[in-house]
Amino acid sequence: MALVSKIELIQPFQLSTIIPFKRPAKKSSPLICKASWQELAGVLVLSAIPFTAVKAIANSPLGESLQQRLEETKKQAVENSSKFTALSQKARNDSVWYGEERPRWLGPIPYEYPTHLKGELPGDYGFDVAGLGQDPVSLQNYFNFEILHARWAMLAAFGAVVPEILDITGTFRFVEPIWWRVGYSKLQGETLDYLGIPGLHVAGSQGVIVIAICQFLLMVGPEYARYCGIEALEPLGIYLPGDINYPGGALFDPLNLSKDPVSFEELKVKEIKNGRLAMVAWLGFYFQAALTGKGPVSNLVEHVSDPLHNNLLSTLKLM
């Protein structure tokens, strides 16, 4: 399990160096801002709004009022959280997905599994051939990294597949539905309109450096909150009853899926399993794009239509 700990999501345009793509007739440097300074300033301000707004509210009289209200209810919330934690631990002890009797990655095949993997974490199948998780602190950190990247991979896979499906089925037409070509077009200095609506490009008309700055500003708040832990939102009067990986509460569990401890522990296992599948799927996305220059849905449609002639072996032969 710990071996599948940290898979960094590569930006789509990094594949552009190995994938042939028709260059636009008129070149323009992707590092140069093509928009007016007013638009550039607007993009930067919009990107910084979430983090600055949170800080402003926390330091305002409204923030003080929210914190005071939280203090009045926090004691009861902490007690409820402690009770739920105890119920979750009991559910985990009784679950087939945890403990010594949990499924292992080799199934019935005899194997001396690592003793430091005791089935305490979701998705622990006893896989650590490199011994990366022998230190308990390192093991917990690896799991934190894994669940973080698993969630990014699932979101990214959704974002890569859905536009292509909508475009192929004719439900919605995108200027560029293929995930890797979006990043590549920005390297060529092209302007991208969101949802194909002319003029709706926000940062889509900016260069790569500007987009990177906007991304940094947008991620400052969430990364700062993740670094501080679940207490990071208490200045806004928001109490999170869970932990760093499963914060819970109305903000992170609006559907209240964690109300049943038994199903909640099973959902944790399902999440990490699907997240690992998404991370592996992204490796497939990268290789498909590098070998065929197409999106994953297009490759799948071609393979289903003619499996004998559209497969990995036939693709490698054509190279």
PDB file of C-alpha atoms in Angstrom:
ATOM      1  CA  MET A   1       0.000   0.000   0.000  1.00  0.00           C
ATOM      2  CA  ALA A   2       2.687   2.446   0.965  1.00  0.00           C
ATOM      3  CA  LEU A   3       4.428   1.920  -2.360  1.00  0.00           C
ATOM      4  CA  VAL A   4       1.489   3.519  -4.146  1.00  0.00           C
ATOM      5  CA  SER A   5       1.834   6.532  -1.943  1.00  0.00           C
ATOM      6  CA  LYS A   6       2.652   9.561  -4.001  1.00  0.00           C
ATOM      7  CA  ILE A   7       2.000   9.876  -7.708  1.00  0.00           C
ATOM      8  CA  GLU A   8       2.376  13.439  -8.887  1.00  0.00           C
ATOM      9  CA  LEU A   9      -0.152  14.492 -11.517  1.00  0.00           C
ATOM     10  CA  ILE A  10       1.823  15.739 -14.520  1.00  0.00           C
ATOM     11  CA  GLN A  11       0.471  18.803 -16.233  1.00  0.00           C
ATOM     12  CA  PRO A  12      -1.103  17.878 -19.582  1.00  0.00           C
ATOM     13  CA  PHE A  13       1.131  20.121 -21.654  1.00  0.00           C
ATOM     14  CA  GLN A  14       4.260  18.226 -20.590  1.00  0.00           C
ATOM     15  CA  LEU A  15       3.405  15.627 -23.225  1.00  0.00           C
ATOM     16  CA  SER A  16       3.568  18.189 -25.976  1.00  0.00           C
ATOM     17  CA  THR A  17       7.236  17.631 -26.586  1.00  0.00           C
ATOM     18  CA  ILE A  18       6.642  14.075 -27.781  1.00  0.00           C
ATOM     19  CA  ILE A  19       3.254  14.385 -29.493  1.00  0.00           C
ATOM     20  CA  PRO A  20       2.973  15.821 -32.983  1.00  0.00           C
ATOM     21  CA  PHE A  21       0.488  18.644 -33.149  1.00  0.00           C
ATOM     22  CA  LYS A  22      -0.271  21.075 -35.931  1.00  0.00           C
ATOM     23  CA  ARG A  23       1.176  24.442 -35.029  1.00  0.00           C
ATOM     24  CA  PRO A  24      -0.931  27.532 -35.567  1.00  0.00           C
ATOM     25  CA  ALA A  25      -0.006  29.661 -38.552  1.00  0.00           C
ATOM     26  CA  LYS A  26       0.639  32.682 -36.386  1.00  0.00           C
ATOM     27  CA  LYS A  27       2.982  32.014 -33.506  1.00  0.00           C
ATOM     28  CA  SER A  28       2.887  33.954 -30.302  1.00  0.00           C
ATOM     29  CA  SER A  29       4.907  33.540 -27.162  1.00  0.00           C
ATOM     30  CA  PRO A  30       2.891  31.735 -24.457  1.00  0.00           C
ATOM     31  CA  LEU A  31       4.841  33.581 -21.795  1.00  0.00           C
ATOM     32  CA  ILE A  32       3.654  37.001 -22.966  1.00  0.00           C
ATOM     33  CA  CYS A  33       0.343  38.316 -21.739  1.00  0.00           C
ATOM     34  CA  LYS A  34      -1.941  39.031 -24.694  1.00  0.00           C
ATOM     35  CA  ALA A  35      -4.681  40.701 -22.691  1.00  0.00           C
ATOM     36  CA  SER A  36      -4.909  44.232 -21.395  1.00  0.00           C
ATOM     37  CA  TRP A  37      -3.485  45.141 -18.027  1.00  0.00           C
ATOM     38  CA  GLN A  38      -7.028  45.623 -16.706  1.00  0.00           C
ATOM     39  CA  GLU A  39      -7.934  42.055 -17.581  1.00  0.00           C
ATOM     40  CA  LEU A  40      -4.672  40.784 -16.128  1.00  0.00           C
ATOM     41  CA  ALA A  41      -5.264  42.685 -12.896  1.00  0.00           C
ATOM     42  CA  GLY A  42      -8.819  41.341 -12.730  1.00  0.00           C
ATOM     43  CA  VAL A  43      -7.620  37.751 -13.111  1.00  0.00           C
ATOM     44  CA  LEU A  44      -5.023  38.131 -10.362  1.00  0.00           C
ATOM     45  CA  VAL A  45      -7.495  39.813  -8.004  1.00  0.00           C
ATOM     46  CA  LEU A  46     -10.134  37.134  -8.601  1.00  0.00           C
ATOM     47  CA  SER A  47      -7.572  34.420  -7.889  1.00  0.00           C
ATOM     48  CA  ALA A  48      -6.580  36.005  -4.592  1.00  0.00           C
ATOM     49  CA  ILE A  49     -10.139  36.689  -3.410  1.00  0.00           C
ATOM     50  CA  PRO A  50     -10.824  33.328  -1.641  1.00  0.00           C
ATOM     51  CA  PHE A  51      -7.769  33.466   0.617  1.00  0.00           C
ATOM     52  CA  THR A  52      -7.967  37.196   1.329  1.00  0.00           C
ATOM     53  CA  ALA A  53     -11.710  37.024   1.968  1.00  0.00           C
ATOM     54  CA  VAL A  54     -11.258  34.281   4.571  1.00  0.00           C
ATOM     55  CA  LYS A  55      -8.549  36.274   6.338  1.00  0.00           C
ATOM     56  CA  ALA A  56     -10.614  39.457   6.231  1.00  0.00           C
ATOM     57  CA  ILE A  57     -13.715  37.777   7.664  1.00  0.00           C
ATOM     58  CA  ALA A  58     -11.705  36.042  10.402  1.00  0.00           C
ATOM     59  CA  ASN A  59     -10.262  39.397  11.557  1.00  0.00           C
ATOM     60  CA  SER A  60     -13.547  41.297  11.345  1.00  0.00           C
ATOM     61  CA  PRO A  61     -16.306  41.764  13.958  1.00  0.00           C
ATOM     62  CA  LEU A  62     -18.303  39.164  12.028  1.00  0.00           C
ATOM     63  CA  GLY A  63     -15.461  36.695  12.500  1.00  0.00           C
ATOM     64  CA  GLU A  64     -15.367  37.417  16.231  1.00  0.00           C
ATOM     65  CA  SER A  65     -19.101  36.801  16.427  1.00  0.00           C
ATOM     66  CA  LEU A  66     -18.785  33.518  14.554  1.00  0.00           C
ATOM     67  CA  GLN A  67     -15.945  32.386  16.811  1.00  0.00           C
ATOM     68  CA  GLN A  68     -17.922  33.255  19.921  1.00  0.00           C
ATOM     69  CA  ARG A  69     -20.903  31.295  18.650  1.00  0.00           C
ATOM     70  CA  LEU A  70     -18.622  28.350  17.900  1.00  0.00           C
ATOM     71  CA  GLU A  71     -17.227  28.375  21.435  1.00  0.00           C
ATOM     72  CA  GLU A  72     -20.773  28.013  22.766  1.00  0.00           C
ATOM     73  CA  THR A  73     -21.420  24.875  20.769  1.00  0.00           C
ATOM     74  CA  LYS A  74     -17.947  23.420  20.410  1.00  0.00           C
ATOM     75  CA  LYS A  75     -17.997  21.432  23.657  1.00  0.00           C
ATOM     76  CA  GLN A  76     -21.055  19.454  22.602  1.00  0.00           C
ATOM     77  CA  ALA A  77     -19.657  19.041  19.092  1.00  0.00           C
ATOM     78  CA  VAL A  78     -16.394  17.649  20.469  1.00  0.00           C
ATOM     79  CA  GLU A  79     -18.308  15.158  22.636  1.00  0.00           C
ATOM     80  CA  ASN A  80     -20.356  14.012  19.639  1.00  0.00           C
ATOM     81  CA  SER A  81     -17.178  13.688  17.595  1.00  0.00           C
ATOM     82  CA  SER A  82     -15.548  11.550  20.288  1.00  0.00           C
ATOM     83  CA  LYS A  83     -18.573   9.256  20.409  1.00  0.00           C
ATOM     84  CA  PHE A  84     -18.570   8.880  16.645  1.00  0.00           C
ATOM     85  CA  THR A  85     -14.832   8.135  16.643  1.00  0.00           C
ATOM     86  CA  ALA A  86     -15.405   5.325  19.141  1.00  0.00           C
ATOM     87  CA  LEU A  87     -18.220   3.892  17.013  1.00  0.00           C
ATOM     88  CA  SER A  88     -16.032   4.115  13.910  1.00  0.00           C
ATOM     89  CA  GLN A  89     -13.224   2.255  15.647  1.00  0.00           C
ATOM     90  CA  LYS A  90     -15.663  -0.496  16.653  1.00  0.00           C
ATOM     91  CA  ALA A  91     -16.993  -0.686  13.095  1.00  0.00           C
ATOM     92  CA  ARG A  92     -13.416  -0.952  11.808  1.00  0.00           C
ATOM     93  CA  ASN A  93     -12.618  -3.767  14.239  1.00  0.00           C
ATOM     94  CA  ASP A  94     -15.688  -5.694  13.043  1.00  0.00           C
ATOM     95  CA  SER A  95     -15.143  -5.002   9.341  1.00  0.00           C
ATOM     96  CA  VAL A  96     -13.713  -7.587   6.957  1.00  0.00           C
ATOM     97  CA  TRP A  97     -11.628  -4.837   5.323  1.00  0.00           C
ATOM     98  CA  TYR A  98      -9.501  -4.173   8.395  1.00  0.00           C
ATOM     99  CA  GLY A  99      -7.442  -6.153  10.865  1.00  0.00           C
ATOM    100  CA  GLU A 100      -5.532  -9.389  10.502  1.00  0.00           C
ATOM    101  CA  GLU A 101      -8.354 -11.172   8.636  1.00  0.00           C
ATOM    102  CA  ARG A 102      -8.575  -8.554   5.879  1.00  0.00           C
ATOM    103  CA  PRO A 103      -8.032  -9.500   2.198  1.00  0.00           C
ATOM    104  CA  ARG A 104      -4.400  -9.507   1.048  1.00  0.00           C
ATOM    105  CA  TRP A 105      -2.986  -8.534  -2.311  1.00  0.00           C
ATOM    106  CA  LEU A 106      -1.846 -12.085  -3.141  1.00  0.00           C
ATOM    107  CA  GLY A 107      -5.087 -13.685  -2.035  1.00  0.00           C
ATOM    108  CA  PRO A 108      -4.696 -17.337  -0.994  1.00  0.00           C
ATOM    109  CA  ILE A 109      -1.043 -17.543  -2.086  1.00  0.00           C
ATOM    110  CA  PRO A 110       1.229 -18.066   0.962  1.00  0.00           C
ATOM    111  CA  TYR A 111       3.382 -15.011   1.594  1.00  0.00           C
ATOM    112  CA  GLU A 112       5.121 -13.426   4.559  1.00  0.00           C
ATOM    113  CA  TYR A 113       3.397 -10.066   4.740  1.00  0.00           C
ATOM    114  CA  PRO A 114       5.074  -7.075   6.436  1.00  0.00           C
ATOM    115  CA  THR A 115       4.377  -7.021  10.153  1.00  0.00           C
ATOM    116  CA  HIS A 116       4.169  -3.222  10.252  1.00  0.00           C
ATOM    117  CA  LEU A 117       1.015  -3.300   8.110  1.00  0.00           C
ATOM    118  CA  LYS A 118      -1.660  -4.316  10.589  1.00  0.00           C
ATOM    119  CA  GLY A 119      -4.782  -3.407   8.668  1.00  0.00           C
ATOM    120  CA  GLU A 120      -5.378  -0.167  10.528  1.00  0.00           C
ATOM    121  CA  LEU A 121      -5.605   2.021   7.421  1.00  0.00           C
ATOM    122  CA  PRO A 122      -8.221   1.875   4.640  1.00  0.00           C
ATOM    123  CA  GLY A 123      -7.040  -0.156   1.657  1.00  0.00           C
ATOM    124  CA  ASP A 124      -4.228  -1.920   3.513  1.00  0.00           C
ATOM    125  CA  TYR A 125      -3.709  -5.145   1.564  1.00  0.00           C
ATOM    126  CA  GLY A 126      -0.285  -5.826   3.044  1.00  0.00           C
ATOM    127  CA  PHE A 127       1.592  -4.462   0.026  1.00  0.00           C
ATOM    128  CA  ASP A 128       4.907  -2.837   0.894  1.00  0.00           C
ATOM    129  CA  VAL A 129       7.629  -4.771  -0.911  1.00  0.00           C
ATOM    130  CA  ALA A 130      10.068  -1.871  -0.501  1.00  0.00           C
ATOM    131  CA  GLY A 131       9.471  -1.512   3.229  1.00  0.00           C
ATOM    132  CA  LEU A 132       8.625   2.179   2.946  1.00  0.00           C
ATOM    133  CA  GLY A 133       6.133   2.124   5.817  1.00  0.00           C
ATOM    134  CA  GLN A 134       8.204   0.551   8.563  1.00  0.00           C
ATOM    135  CA  ASP A 135       8.264   3.815  10.471  1.00  0.00           C
ATOM    136  CA  PRO A 136       4.721   4.521  11.788  1.00  0.00           C
ATOM    137  CA  VAL A 137       5.050   8.258  11.195  1.00  0.00           C
ATOM    138  CA  SER A 138       6.253   7.733   7.628  1.00  0.00           C
ATOM    139  CA  LEU A 139       3.451   5.235   7.020  1.00  0.00           C
ATOM    140  CA  GLN A 140       0.820   7.757   8.101  1.00  0.00           C
ATOM    141  CA  ASN A 141       2.433  10.456   5.956  1.00  0.00           C
ATOM    142  CA  TYR A 142       2.474   8.141   2.950  1.00  0.00           C
ATOM    143  CA  PHE A 143      -1.214   7.432   3.452  1.00  0.00           C
ATOM    144  CA  ASN A 144      -1.930  11.162   3.689  1.00  0.00           C
ATOM    145  CA  PHE A 145      -0.097  11.711   0.401  1.00  0.00           C
ATOM    146  CA  GLU A 146      -1.809   8.761  -1.229  1.00  0.00           C
ATOM    147  CA  ILE A 147      -5.360   9.795  -0.363  1.00  0.00           C
ATOM    148  CA  LEU A 148      -4.602  13.359  -1.461  1.00  0.00           C
ATOM    149  CA  HIS A 149      -3.265  12.314  -4.864  1.00  0.00           C
ATOM    150  CA  ALA A 150      -5.999   9.703  -5.259  1.00  0.00           C
ATOM    151  CA  ARG A 151      -8.655  12.374  -4.945  1.00  0.00           C
ATOM    152  CA  TRP A 152      -6.833  14.668  -7.387  1.00  0.00           C
ATOM    153  CA  ALA A 153      -6.536  11.767  -9.831  1.00  0.00           C
ATOM    154  CA  MET A 154     -10.257  10.986  -9.647  1.00  0.00           C
ATOM    155  CA  LEU A 155     -11.191  14.635 -10.204  1.00  0.00           C
ATOM    156  CA  ALA A 156      -8.675  14.974 -13.028  1.00  0.00           C
ATOM    157  CA  ALA A 157      -9.886  11.785 -14.726  1.00  0.00           C
ATOM    158  CA  PHE A 158     -13.441  13.087 -14.574  1.00  0.00           C
ATOM    159  CA  GLY A 159     -12.339  16.391 -16.083  1.00  0.00           C
ATOM    160  CA  ALA A 160     -10.393  14.659 -18.852  1.00  0.00           C
ATOM    161  CA  VAL A 161     -13.085  12.175 -19.867  1.00  0.00           C
ATOM    162  CA  VAL A 162     -16.360  14.109 -19.590  1.00  0.00           C
ATOM    163  CA  PRO A 163     -15.588  16.893 -22.139  1.00  0.00           C
ATOM    164  CA  GLU A 164     -14.511  14.302 -24.675  1.00  0.00           C
ATOM    165  CA  ILE A 165     -17.675  12.235 -24.109  1.00  0.00           C
ATOM    166  CA  LEU A 166     -19.887  15.302 -24.479  1.00  0.00           C
ATOM    167  CA  ASP A 167     -18.093  16.301 -27.679  1.00  0.00           C
ATOM    168  CA  ILE A 168     -18.182  12.818 -29.256  1.00  0.00           C
ATOM    169  CA  THR A 169     -21.883  12.355 -28.487  1.00  0.00           C
ATOM    170  CA  GLY A 170     -22.671  15.841 -29.786  1.00  0.00           C
ATOM    171  CA  THR A 171     -24.160  16.914 -26.454  1.00  0.00           C
ATOM    172  CA  PHE A 172     -21.844  19.893 -26.267  1.00  0.00           C
ATOM    173  CA  ARG A 173     -19.168  21.179 -28.604  1.00  0.00           C
ATOM    174  CA  PHE A 174     -15.855  22.245 -27.134  1.00  0.00           C
ATOM    175  CA  VAL A 175     -13.187  24.188 -28.960  1.00  0.00           C
ATOM    176  CA  GLU A 176     -10.702  21.601 -27.725  1.00  0.00           C
ATOM    177  CA  PRO A 177     -12.144  18.501 -25.968  1.00  0.00           C
ATOM    178  CA  ILE A 178      -8.883  16.510 -25.784  1.00  0.00           C
ATOM    179  CA  TRP A 179      -7.302  16.994 -22.363  1.00  0.00           C
ATOM    180  CA  TRP A 180      -3.626  17.164 -23.363  1.00  0.00           C
ATOM    181  CA  ARG A 181      -4.216  19.530 -26.284  1.00  0.00           C
ATOM    182  CA  VAL A 182      -5.652  22.149 -23.945  1.00  0.00           C
ATOM    183  CA  GLY A 183      -2.316  22.556 -22.192  1.00  0.00           C
ATOM    184  CA  TYR A 184      -0.460  22.287 -25.485  1.00  0.00           C
ATOM    185  CA  SER A 185      -2.504  25.072 -27.063  1.00  0.00           C
ATOM    186  CA  LYS A 186      -1.603  27.329 -24.154  1.00  0.00           C
ATOM    187  CA  LEU A 187       2.075  26.630 -24.799  1.00  0.00           C
ATOM    188  CA  GLN A 188       1.426  27.852 -28.340  1.00  0.00           C
ATOM    189  CA  GLY A 189      -0.067  31.099 -27.027  1.00  0.00           C
ATOM    190  CA  GLU A 190      -3.641  30.393 -28.097  1.00  0.00           C
ATOM    191  CA  THR A 191      -6.715  31.824 -26.377  1.00  0.00           C
ATOM    192  CA  LEU A 192      -9.191  29.363 -24.866  1.00  0.00           C
ATOM    193  CA  ASP A 193     -12.850  30.234 -24.238  1.00  0.00           C
ATOM    194  CA  TYR A 194     -14.515  28.373 -21.380  1.00  0.00           C
ATOM    195  CA  LEU A 195     -17.368  26.111 -22.514  1.00  0.00           C
ATOM    196  CA  GLY A 196     -16.798  27.385 -26.050  1.00  0.00           C
ATOM    197  CA  ILE A 197     -18.477  30.708 -25.257  1.00  0.00           C
ATOM    198  CA  PRO A 198     -16.692  33.506 -27.171  1.00  0.00           C
ATOM    199  CA  GLY A 199     -15.131  36.036 -24.835  1.00  0.00           C
ATOM    200  CA  LEU A 200     -15.519  33.871 -21.716  1.00  0.00           C
ATOM    201  CA  HIS A 201     -11.851  33.137 -21.198  1.00  0.00           C
ATOM    202  CA  VAL A 202     -10.978  34.733 -17.793  1.00  0.00           C
ATOM    203  CA  ALA A 203      -7.370  33.438 -17.620  1.00  0.00           C
ATOM    204  CA  GLY A 204      -7.706  31.622 -20.921  1.00  0.00           C
ATOM    205  CA  SER A 205      -6.146  34.507 -22.823  1.00  0.00           C
ATOM    206  CA  GLN A 206      -3.142  34.732 -20.540  1.00  0.00           C
ATOM    207  CA  GLY A 207       0.266  33.132 -20.900  1.00  0.00           C
ATOM    208  CA  VAL A 208       1.445  30.072 -19.015  1.00  0.00           C
ATOM    209  CA  ILE A 209       3.291  32.105 -16.383  1.00  0.00           C
ATOM    210  CA  VAL A 210       0.192  34.148 -15.557  1.00  0.00           C
ATOM    211  CA  ILE A 211      -1.923  31.018 -15.306  1.00  0.00           C
ATOM    212  CA  ALA A 212       0.676  29.462 -13.004  1.00  0.00           C
ATOM    213  CA  ILE A 213       0.559  32.537 -10.755  1.00  0.00           C
ATOM    214  CA  CYS A 214      -3.243  32.389 -10.644  1.00  0.00           C
ATOM    215  CA  GLN A 215      -3.095  28.698  -9.773  1.00  0.00           C
ATOM    216  CA  PHE A 216      -0.641  29.459  -6.975  1.00  0.00           C
ATOM    217  CA  LEU A 217      -2.895  32.150  -5.540  1.00  0.00           C
ATOM    218  CA  LEU A 218      -5.947  29.898  -5.711  1.00  0.00           C
ATOM    219  CA  MET A 219      -4.156  27.066  -3.924  1.00  0.00           C
ATOM    220  CA  VAL A 220      -2.652  29.164  -1.127  1.00  0.00           C
ATOM    221  CA  GLY A 221      -5.813  28.991   0.969  1.00  0.00           C
ATOM    222  CA  PRO A 222      -6.549  25.264   0.685  1.00  0.00           C
ATOM    223  CA  GLU A 223      -2.915  24.276   1.163  1.00  0.00           C
ATOM    224  CA  TYR A 224      -2.572  26.571   4.171  1.00  0.00           C
ATOM    225  CA  ALA A 225      -5.716  25.074   5.687  1.00  0.00           C
ATOM    226  CA  ARG A 226      -4.454  21.553   5.050  1.00  0.00           C
ATOM    227  CA  TYR A 227      -1.151  22.424   6.693  1.00  0.00           C
ATOM    228  CA  CYS A 228      -2.874  23.897   9.754  1.00  0.00           C
ATOM    229  CA  GLY A 229      -5.272  20.957  10.097  1.00  0.00           C
ATOM    230  CA  ILE A 230      -8.998  20.829  10.738  1.00  0.00           C
ATOM    231  CA  GLU A 231      -8.776  23.782  13.141  1.00  0.00           C
ATOM    232  CA  ALA A 232      -7.961  26.120  10.232  1.00  0.00           C
ATOM    233  CA  LEU A 233     -11.618  27.060   9.675  1.00  0.00           C
ATOM    234  CA  GLU A 234     -12.500  27.702  13.304  1.00  0.00           C
ATOM    235  CA  PRO A 235     -11.744  31.452  12.912  1.00  0.00           C
ATOM    236  CA  LEU A 236     -14.777  31.434  10.586  1.00  0.00           C
ATOM    237  CA  GLY A 237     -16.912  29.650  13.162  1.00  0.00           C
ATOM    238  CA  ILE A 238     -16.722  26.293  11.366  1.00  0.00           C
ATOM    239  CA  TYR A 239     -15.967  23.190  13.428  1.00  0.00           C
ATOM    240  CA  LEU A 240     -14.821  20.066  11.589  1.00  0.00           C
ATOM    241  CA  PRO A 241     -15.450  16.890  13.617  1.00  0.00           C
ATOM    242  CA  GLY A 242     -13.103  14.570  11.705  1.00  0.00           C
ATOM    243  CA  ASP A 243      -9.385  14.451  11.005  1.00  0.00           C
ATOM    244  CA  ILE A 244      -7.062  15.814   8.323  1.00  0.00           C
ATOM    245  CA  ASN A 245      -8.034  13.159   5.755  1.00  0.00           C
ATOM    246  CA  TYR A 246     -11.738  12.965   6.587  1.00  0.00           C
ATOM    247  CA  PRO A 247     -12.725  16.380   8.009  1.00  0.00           C
ATOM    248  CA  GLY A 248     -16.463  15.756   7.859  1.00  0.00           C
ATOM    249  CA  GLY A 249     -19.022  18.353   8.795  1.00  0.00           C
ATOM    250  CA  ALA A 250     -21.506  20.101   6.531  1.00  0.00           C
ATOM    251  CA  LEU A 251     -18.693  21.650   4.509  1.00  0.00           C
ATOM    252  CA  PHE A 252     -16.929  18.410   3.533  1.00  0.00           C
ATOM    253  CA  ASP A 253     -19.819  15.967   3.954  1.00  0.00           C
ATOM    254  CA  PRO A 254     -22.947  17.839   2.829  1.00  0.00           C
ATOM    255  CA  LEU A 255     -24.752  14.564   2.041  1.00  0.00           C
ATOM    256  CA  ASN A 256     -24.001  13.245   5.533  1.00  0.00           C
ATOM    257  CA  LEU A 257     -22.543  10.022   4.161  1.00  0.00           C
ATOM    258  CA  SER A 258     -20.596   9.474   7.365  1.00  0.00           C
ATOM    259  CA  LYS A 259     -23.640   9.288   9.640  1.00  0.00           C
ATOM    260  CA  ASP A 260     -23.398   5.486   9.749  1.00  0.00           C
ATOM    261  CA  PRO A 261     -19.969   4.416  11.104  1.00  0.00           C
ATOM    262  CA  VAL A 262     -20.121   0.987   9.444  1.00  0.00           C
ATOM    263  CA  SER A 263     -20.843   2.288   5.944  1.00  0.00           C
ATOM    264  CA  PHE A 264     -18.393   5.154   6.496  1.00  0.00           C
ATOM    265  CA  GLU A 265     -15.502   2.759   7.087  1.00  0.00           C
ATOM    266  CA  GLU A 266     -16.448   0.840   3.944  1.00  0.00           C
ATOM    267  CA  LEU A 267     -16.655   4.074   1.944  1.00  0.00           C
ATOM    268  CA  LYS A 268     -13.084   4.880   2.978  1.00  0.00           C
ATOM    269  CA  VAL A 269     -11.928   1.598   1.444  1.00  0.00           C
ATOM    270  CA  LYS A 270     -13.941   2.182  -1.727  1.00  0.00           C
ATOM    271  CA  GLU A 271     -12.514   5.670  -2.067  1.00  0.00           C
ATOM    272  CA  ILE A 272      -8.871   4.632  -1.854  1.00  0.00           C
ATOM    273  CA  LYS A 273      -9.449   1.692  -4.216  1.00  0.00           C
ATOM    274  CA  ASN A 274     -11.043   3.916  -6.848  1.00  0.00           C
ATOM    275  CA  GLY A 275      -8.380   6.548  -6.259  1.00  0.00           C
ATOM    276  CA  ARG A 276      -5.602   4.053  -6.921  1.00  0.00           C
ATOM    277  CA  LEU A 277      -7.411   2.959 -10.060  1.00  0.00           C
ATOM    278  CA  ALA A 278      -7.605   6.607 -11.167  1.00  0.00           C
ATOM    279  CA  MET A 279      -3.877   7.116 -10.583  1.00  0.00           C
ATOM    280  CA  VAL A 280      -3.071   4.048 -12.670  1.00  0.00           C
ATOM    281  CA  ALA A 281      -5.580   5.205 -15.290  1.00  0.00           C
ATOM    282  CA  TRP A 282      -3.658   8.450 -15.642  1.00  0.00           C
ATOM    283  CA  LEU A 283      -0.559   6.489 -16.563  1.00  0.00           C
ATOM    284  CA  GLY A 284      -2.682   4.974 -19.313  1.00  0.00           C
ATOM    285  CA  PHE A 285      -3.879   8.432 -20.380  1.00  0.00           C
ATOM    286  CA  TYR A 286      -0.287   9.616 -20.695  1.00  0.00           C
ATOM    287  CA  PHE A 287       0.861   6.638 -22.771  1.00  0.00           C
ATOM    288  CA  GLN A 288      -2.259   6.731 -24.962  1.00  0.00           C
ATOM    289  CA  ALA A 289      -1.719  10.392 -25.723  1.00  0.00           C
ATOM    290  CA  ALA A 290       1.972   9.843 -26.421  1.00  0.00           C
ATOM    291  CA  LEU A 291       1.363   6.891 -28.764  1.00  0.00           C
ATOM    292  CA  THR A 292      -1.844   7.915 -30.538  1.00  0.00           C
ATOM    293  CA  GLY A 293      -2.218  11.667 -30.005  1.00  0.00           C
ATOM    294  CA  LYS A 294      -5.868  11.105 -29.097  1.00  0.00           C
ATOM    295  CA  GLY A 295      -7.985  11.167 -25.962  1.00  0.00           C
ATOM    296  CA  PRO A 296      -8.844   8.090 -23.867  1.00  0.00           C
ATOM    297  CA  VAL A 297     -12.484   8.015 -24.968  1.00  0.00           C
ATOM    298  CA  SER A 298     -11.544   8.125 -28.649  1.00  0.00           C
ATOM    299  CA  ASN A 299      -9.083   5.294 -28.110  1.00  0.00           C
ATOM    300  CA  LEU A 300     -11.739   3.265 -26.319  1.00  0.00           C
ATOM    301  CA  VAL A 301     -14.340   3.828 -29.045  1.00  0.00           C
ATOM    302  CA  GLU A 302     -11.869   2.784 -31.738  1.00  0.00           C
ATOM    303  CA  HIS A 303     -10.843  -0.315 -29.794  1.00  0.00           C
ATOM    304  CA  VAL A 304     -14.432  -1.419 -29.182  1.00  0.00           C
ATOM    305  CA  SER A 305     -15.328  -0.896 -32.841  1.00  0.00           C
ATOM    306  CA  ASP A 306     -12.387  -3.026 -34.068  1.00  0.00           C
ATOM    307  CA  PRO A 307     -10.473  -4.749 -31.235  1.00  0.00           C
ATOM    308  CA  LEU A 308      -8.262  -6.789 -33.580  1.00  0.00           C
ATOM    309  CA  HIS A 309      -6.814  -3.791 -35.407  1.00  0.00           C
ATOM    310  CA  ASN A 310      -7.036  -1.086 -32.748  1.00  0.00           C
ATOM    311  CA  ASN A 311      -5.052  -2.206 -29.745  1.00  0.00           C
ATOM    312  CA  LEU A 312      -1.702  -1.687 -28.066  1.00  0.00           C
ATOM    313  CA  LEU A 313       0.176  -4.136 -30.286  1.00  0.00           C
ATOM    314  CA  SER A 314      -1.126  -2.610 -33.527  1.00  0.00           C
ATOM    315  CA  THR A 315      -0.246   0.873 -32.248  1.00  0.00           C
ATOM    316  CA  LEU A 316       3.304  -0.156 -31.419  1.00  0.00           C
ATOM    317  CA  LYS A 317       3.740  -1.747 -34.848  1.00  0.00           C
ATOM    318  CA  LEU A 318       2.771   1.525 -36.541  1.00  0.00           C
ATOM    319  CA  MET A 319       5.490   3.459 -34.736  1.00  0.00           C
TER     320      MET A 319
END
